[in-house]
Structure formats: C-alpha cells, structure tokens
CSV table of C-alpha atoms in Angstrom, one decimal:
chain,number,residue,atom,x,y,z
A,1,UNK,CA,0.0,0.0,0.0
A,2,UNK,CA,2.8,2.4,0.8
A,3,UNK,CA,4.6,1.6,-2.5
A,4,UNK,CA,1.4,2.4,-4.4
A,5,UNK,CA,1.4,5.8,-2.8
A,6,UNK,CA,5.0,6.5,-3.7
A,7,UNK,CA,5.2,4.8,-7.1
A,8,UNK,CA,2.8,3.9,-10.0
A,9,UNK,CA,0.3,1.3,-8.6
A,10,UNK,CA,-0.2,-0.3,-12.0
A,11,UNK,CA,3.6,-0.9,-12.5
A,12,UNK,CA,3.9,-2.4,-9.0
A,13,UNK,CA,1.1,-4.9,-9.5
A,14,UNK,CA,2.3,-5.8,-12.9
A,15,UNK,CA,5.8,-6.4,-11.6
A,16,UNK,CA,4.5,-8.5,-8.6
A,17,UNK,CA,2.3,-10.6,-10.9
A,18,UNK,CA,5.3,-11.3,-13.2
A,19,UNK,CA,7.4,-12.4,-10.3
A,20,UNK,CA,4.7,-14.6,-8.8
A,21,UNK,CA,4.1,-16.2,-12.2
A,22,UNK,CA,7.7,-17.7,-12.0
A,23,UNK,CA,7.5,-18.6,-8.3
A,24,UNK,CA,8.1,-22.3,-7.6
A,25,UNK,CA,6.8,-22.3,-4.1
A,26,UNK,CA,3.1,-22.7,-5.0
A,27,UNK,CA,1.8,-22.4,-1.5
A,28,UNK,CA,3.7,-19.1,-1.0
A,29,UNK,CA,2.4,-17.9,-4.4
A,30,UNK,CA,-1.2,-18.6,-3.5
A,31,UNK,CA,-0.9,-16.8,-0.1
A,32,UNK,CA,0.8,-13.8,-1.8
A,33,UNK,CA,-1.8,-13.6,-4.5
A,34,UNK,CA,-4.6,-13.7,-1.9
A,35,UNK,CA,-2.9,-10.9,0.1
A,36,UNK,CA,-2.3,-8.7,-3.0
A,37,UNK,CA,-5.9,-9.3,-4.1
A,38,UNK,CA,-7.2,-8.1,-0.7
A,39,UNK,CA,-5.1,-5.0,-1.0
A,40,UNK,CA,-6.3,-4.4,-4.6
A,41,UNK,CA,-10.0,-4.8,-3.6
A,42,UNK,CA,-10.1,-3.0,-0.3
A,43,UNK,CA,-7.4,-0.3,-0.1
A,44,UNK,CA,-8.2,3.4,-0.7
A,45,UNK,CA,-4.7,3.8,-2.3
A,46,UNK,CA,-5.8,1.5,-5.1
A,47,UNK,CA,-9.1,3.3,-6.0
A,48,UNK,CA,-7.9,4.5,-9.4
A,49,UNK,CA,-6.4,1.2,-10.3
A,50,UNK,CA,-9.7,-0.5,-9.5
A,51,UNK,CA,-11.6,1.9,-11.7
A,52,UNK,CA,-9.1,1.3,-14.5
A,53,UNK,CA,-9.7,-2.5,-14.2
A,54,UNK,CA,-13.4,-2.2,-13.8
A,55,UNK,CA,-14.2,-1.3,-17.4
A,56,UNK,CA,-11.1,-2.6,-19.3
A,57,UNK,CA,-11.5,0.3,-21.7
A,58,UNK,CA,-7.9,0.7,-22.7
A,59,UNK,CA,-5.3,-1.7,-24.1
A,60,UNK,CA,-3.2,-1.0,-20.9
A,61,UNK,CA,-6.0,-2.1,-18.6
A,62,UNK,CA,-6.7,-5.2,-20.6
A,63,UNK,CA,-3.0,-6.1,-20.6
A,64,UNK,CA,-2.8,-5.6,-16.8
A,65,UNK,CA,-5.9,-7.8,-16.4
A,66,UNK,CA,-4.3,-10.7,-18.4
A,67,UNK,CA,-1.1,-10.3,-16.4
A,68,UNK,CA,-2.8,-10.4,-13.0
A,69,UNK,CA,-5.1,-13.2,-14.1
A,70,UNK,CA,-2.2,-15.5,-14.9
A,71,UNK,CA,-0.7,-15.1,-11.4
A,72,UNK,CA,-4.1,-14.9,-9.7
A,73,UNK,CA,-4.7,-18.5,-11.0
A,74,UNK,CA,-2.6,-19.7,-8.0
A,75,UNK,CA,-5.7,-19.0,-6.0
A,76,UNK,CA,-9.1,-20.1,-7.5
A,77,UNK,CA,-11.4,-17.9,-5.5
A,78,UNK,CA,-9.1,-14.9,-5.9
A,79,UNK,CA,-9.3,-15.4,-9.7
A,80,UNK,CA,-13.1,-15.3,-9.6
A,81,UNK,CA,-13.0,-12.1,-7.5
A,82,UNK,CA,-10.7,-10.5,-10.2
A,83,UNK,CA,-13.3,-11.4,-12.8
A,84,UNK,CA,-16.1,-9.8,-10.7
A,85,UNK,CA,-14.0,-6.7,-10.4
A,86,UNK,CA,-13.4,-6.5,-14.1
A,87,UNK,CA,-17.1,-7.4,-14.9
A,88,UNK,CA,-16.1,-10.6,-16.7
A,89,UNK,CA,-19.1,-12.4,-15.4
A,90,UNK,CA,-19.3,-15.1,-18.1
A,91,UNK,CA,-15.7,-16.1,-17.4
A,92,UNK,CA,-16.3,-16.0,-13.7
A,93,UNK,CA,-19.2,-18.5,-14.2
A,94,UNK,CA,-17.0,-20.7,-16.4
A,95,UNK,CA,-14.3,-20.7,-13.6
A,96,UNK,CA,-16.9,-21.6,-11.0
A,97,UNK,CA,-18.0,-24.6,-13.2
A,98,UNK,CA,-14.3,-25.8,-13.0
A,99,UNK,CA,-14.4,-25.7,-9.2
A,100,UNK,CA,-16.2,-29.1,-9.3
A,101,UNK,CA,-13.0,-30.7,-10.5
A,102,UNK,CA,-10.8,-29.0,-7.8
A,103,UNK,CA,-9.9,-30.4,-4.4
A,104,UNK,CA,-12.4,-28.6,-2.1
A,105,UNK,CA,-10.7,-28.0,1.3
A,106,UNK,CA,-11.7,-26.1,4.4
A,107,UNK,CA,-9.4,-23.3,3.4
A,108,UNK,CA,-11.0,-23.2,-0.1
A,109,UNK,CA,-14.5,-22.9,1.5
A,110,UNK,CA,-13.3,-20.2,3.9
A,111,UNK,CA,-12.1,-18.2,1.0
A,112,UNK,CA,-15.5,-18.5,-0.8
A,113,UNK,CA,-17.0,-17.4,2.5
A,114,UNK,CA,-14.8,-14.3,2.5
A,115,UNK,CA,-15.6,-13.5,-1.1
A,116,UNK,CA,-19.3,-13.5,-0.2
A,117,UNK,CA,-18.6,-11.1,2.6
A,118,UNK,CA,-16.7,-8.9,0.2
A,119,UNK,CA,-19.6,-8.8,-2.3
A,120,UNK,CA,-21.6,-7.1,0.4
A,121,UNK,CA,-18.9,-4.4,0.8
A,122,UNK,CA,-19.0,-0.9,-0.8
A,123,UNK,CA,-16.3,-2.1,-3.3
A,124,UNK,CA,-18.9,-4.2,-5.1
A,125,UNK,CA,-21.8,-1.7,-5.0
A,126,UNK,CA,-21.9,-1.6,-8.8
A,127,UNK,CA,-22.1,-5.4,-9.0
A,128,UNK,CA,-25.1,-5.5,-6.7
A,129,UNK,CA,-26.8,-2.8,-8.7
A,130,UNK,CA,-26.2,-4.7,-11.9
A,131,UNK,CA,-28.4,-7.5,-10.4
A,132,UNK,CA,-31.4,-5.2,-11.2
A,133,UNK,CA,-30.6,-5.6,-14.9
A,134,UNK,CA,-31.4,-9.3,-15.1
A,135,UNK,CA,-31.7,-9.5,-18.8
A,136,UNK,CA,-28.2,-8.1,-19.5
A,137,UNK,CA,-26.4,-9.8,-16.6
A,138,UNK,CA,-27.5,-13.5,-16.6
A,139,UNK,CA,-24.0,-14.8,-16.1
A,140,UNK,CA,-23.5,-12.6,-13.0
A,141,UNK,CA,-26.6,-14.2,-11.4
A,142,UNK,CA,-25.5,-17.7,-12.5
A,143,UNK,CA,-22.0,-17.1,-11.0
A,144,UNK,CA,-23.5,-16.0,-7.7
A,145,UNK,CA,-25.7,-19.0,-7.6
A,146,UNK,CA,-22.7,-21.1,-8.4
A,147,UNK,CA,-20.9,-19.7,-5.3
A,148,UNK,CA,-24.1,-20.4,-3.3
A,149,UNK,CA,-24.1,-24.1,-4.4
A,150,UNK,CA,-20.4,-24.4,-3.3
A,151,UNK,CA,-21.1,-23.2,0.2
A,152,UNK,CA,-22.3,-25.4,3.1
A,153,UNK,CA,-25.4,-23.9,4.7
A,154,UNK,CA,-23.6,-21.4,6.9
A,155,UNK,CA,-24.0,-17.7,7.6
A,156,UNK,CA,-22.4,-16.9,4.3
A,157,UNK,CA,-24.8,-19.2,2.5
A,158,UNK,CA,-27.7,-17.3,4.2
A,159,UNK,CA,-26.2,-14.0,3.3
A,160,UNK,CA,-25.8,-14.8,-0.4
A,161,UNK,CA,-29.2,-16.5,-0.5
A,162,UNK,CA,-30.9,-13.5,0.8
A,163,UNK,CA,-29.1,-11.3,-1.7
A,164,UNK,CA,-30.2,-13.5,-4.6
A,165,UNK,CA,-33.8,-13.4,-3.3
A,166,UNK,CA,-33.7,-9.7,-4.0
A,167,UNK,CA,-33.0,-10.2,-7.7
A,168,UNK,CA,-36.2,-8.9,-9.4
A,169,UNK,CA,-38.4,-10.8,-11.8
A,170,UNK,CA,-37.2,-10.0,-15.3
A,171,UNK,CA,-40.8,-9.7,-16.5
A,172,UNK,CA,-41.3,-6.8,-14.1
A,173,UNK,CA,-38.1,-5.1,-15.2
A,174,UNK,CA,-38.8,-4.9,-18.9
A,175,UNK,CA,-38.5,-1.5,-20.5
A,176,UNK,CA,-39.5,-0.2,-24.0
A,177,UNK,CA,-36.0,1.1,-24.6
A,178,UNK,CA,-34.5,-1.3,-27.2
A,179,UNK,CA,-30.9,0.0,-26.9
A,180,UNK,CA,-28.1,-2.0,-25.4
A,181,UNK,CA,-27.3,-1.5,-21.7
A,182,UNK,CA,-24.2,0.6,-21.0
A,183,UNK,CA,-22.8,-2.4,-19.0
A,184,UNK,CA,-23.1,-4.6,-22.1
A,185,UNK,CA,-21.3,-2.0,-24.3
A,186,UNK,CA,-18.5,-1.7,-21.7
A,187,UNK,CA,-17.9,-5.4,-21.7
A,188,UNK,CA,-17.7,-5.5,-25.5
A,189,UNK,CA,-14.5,-3.5,-25.2
A,190,UNK,CA,-12.8,-6.6,-23.7
A,191,UNK,CA,-14.0,-8.9,-26.4
A,192,UNK,CA,-10.4,-9.2,-27.9
A,193,UNK,CA,-9.2,-11.1,-24.8
A,194,UNK,CA,-8.6,-14.8,-25.4
A,195,UNK,CA,-10.7,-16.2,-22.5
A,196,UNK,CA,-10.3,-19.8,-23.7
A,197,UNK,CA,-6.6,-19.6,-23.3
A,198,UNK,CA,-6.9,-18.0,-19.9
A,199,UNK,CA,-9.2,-20.8,-18.8
A,200,UNK,CA,-6.7,-23.4,-20.0
A,201,UNK,CA,-4.0,-21.5,-18.0
A,202,UNK,CA,-6.1,-21.6,-14.9
A,203,UNK,CA,-6.6,-25.4,-15.2
A,204,UNK,CA,-2.8,-25.9,-15.7
A,205,UNK,CA,-1.8,-23.9,-12.7
A,206,UNK,CA,-4.4,-25.6,-10.5
A,207,UNK,CA,-3.2,-29.0,-11.6
A,208,UNK,CA,0.3,-28.0,-10.4
A,209,UNK,CA,-1.2,-27.0,-7.0
A,210,UNK,CA,-2.9,-30.3,-6.7
A,211,UNK,CA,0.3,-32.2,-7.4
A,212,UNK,CA,2.2,-30.1,-4.9
A,213,UNK,CA,-0.4,-30.7,-2.2
A,214,UNK,CA,-0.2,-34.4,-2.8
A,215,UNK,CA,3.6,-34.3,-2.6
A,216,UNK,CA,3.5,-32.4,0.7
A,217,UNK,CA,0.9,-34.9,2.1
A,218,UNK,CA,3.2,-37.8,1.0
A,219,UNK,CA,6.2,-36.3,2.7
A,220,UNK,CA,4.2,-35.6,5.9
A,221,UNK,CA,3.0,-39.2,5.9
A,222,UNK,CA,6.6,-40.5,5.5
A,223,UNK,CA,7.7,-38.3,8.4
A,224,UNK,CA,4.9,-39.6,10.6
A,225,UNK,CA,6.0,-43.2,9.8
A,226,UNK,CA,9.6,-42.4,10.8
A,227,UNK,CA,8.5,-40.9,14.1
A,228,UNK,CA,6.4,-44.0,14.8
A,229,UNK,CA,9.3,-46.3,14.0
C-alpha cells in the first residue's frame, strides 16, 4: 500500500504478478496472491487502479488484467474475484464450473465465504446494482448461484441466498428502450481477450497446485511413519 502511494500502482502490481508467475513455491504464491488481491479490492490507495480495471476500456488495462489473471490463477477464489472486479461475469461463471474438478478443502470454502462477505462491501456496490438488470447480466446471477451451491449452509450461505432473493423478476423489469445497456457496451471492449486460453492456463496452474499438495501430504506421511518407528 505504501509503495502504491509512492510509485505507480499499475507498475507495482504488474511487476508483482510477473514475479509470482515464476514462483516455484506454490503455497507461498497462493498466499501472496490472496494478500495482493485483498489490498487491490479494499485499499483506498488502489481506488484509481480498481476503476481502471473495472471497465477494461484501454489496451493497458486489458494487458494488466491478463497479467494479473495468470498469477491470480494460483488461488481459484481470488481469480473469480478479479473477474467480478473487471465485470467478466461469463468467465467467472466458467471458472466456478471448474471448481467441481478441484480439491475442495476447508481453506477453499473459507475463501469462498470471505468472497461472499466482500460482495456485500462498498467495493462491489456496482455489481449488486447490476443485479437489477437481469436481462443483460444473466452470467453474474449464475456465477453468484454457483458460489451459493459451493457453500455449506452457513451464515455466508444465508447472506448470499438473501441477496439473490432480492433479484427482481425479469418480466417486471422490462422497458421499452431497445438500446443495449451501458454495461453490455463496456464489456464488448474486452472482447479481444482470449478467455479460452486464460481458462486453460487456470486449469494448468491448479493441476500444479494439486500435485504439490499431494507431494506435501506424501512427505508428511513418510515423516509420521519415521516418528512411529
């Protein structure tokens, strides 16, 4: 946060993401990505950078999104939150569909819980308001329902469930204006991003994490056996 006050925030996050992309300690990379994402989403120092990423209007912002995305893949829930920030709701939904193939741990569910809490914060006010535009944001609603289905029936489940109950009936929200919504126009600016390639990268990184976890578990089991002997 202090560095972002003194230097260019975009350059700092770009450099951090490049470094973490080459990090071999996957557990450290996941923790670091989670920390950087929390700073990005909640710190007042990053307000301008959040606005830059929110619409992805410029080539620089789209380049930064792709750079962050590749490193953020070290943490599945963090990757979804980045897609929510950048209004890439279709891709967020596609990622959540992939969660069924991941190893769902207590830590994973805790992070989903925290994301639900974050959705209720002022940072995502625009996202909650977009729930009013049911017709033009179907994948946002489907992504939120996907998170709901991942959660056990906890306080976070109740929180998100109550929020989704507030989504209006699309029949009641119909207007005579046949023009496209501004949100839909904004997202068209990001259409030149190769989301299929990004999704493949996400799967590749998560497979590495799964292998690393199994290796750590195997080493721990061997150590326990030595202690018993």
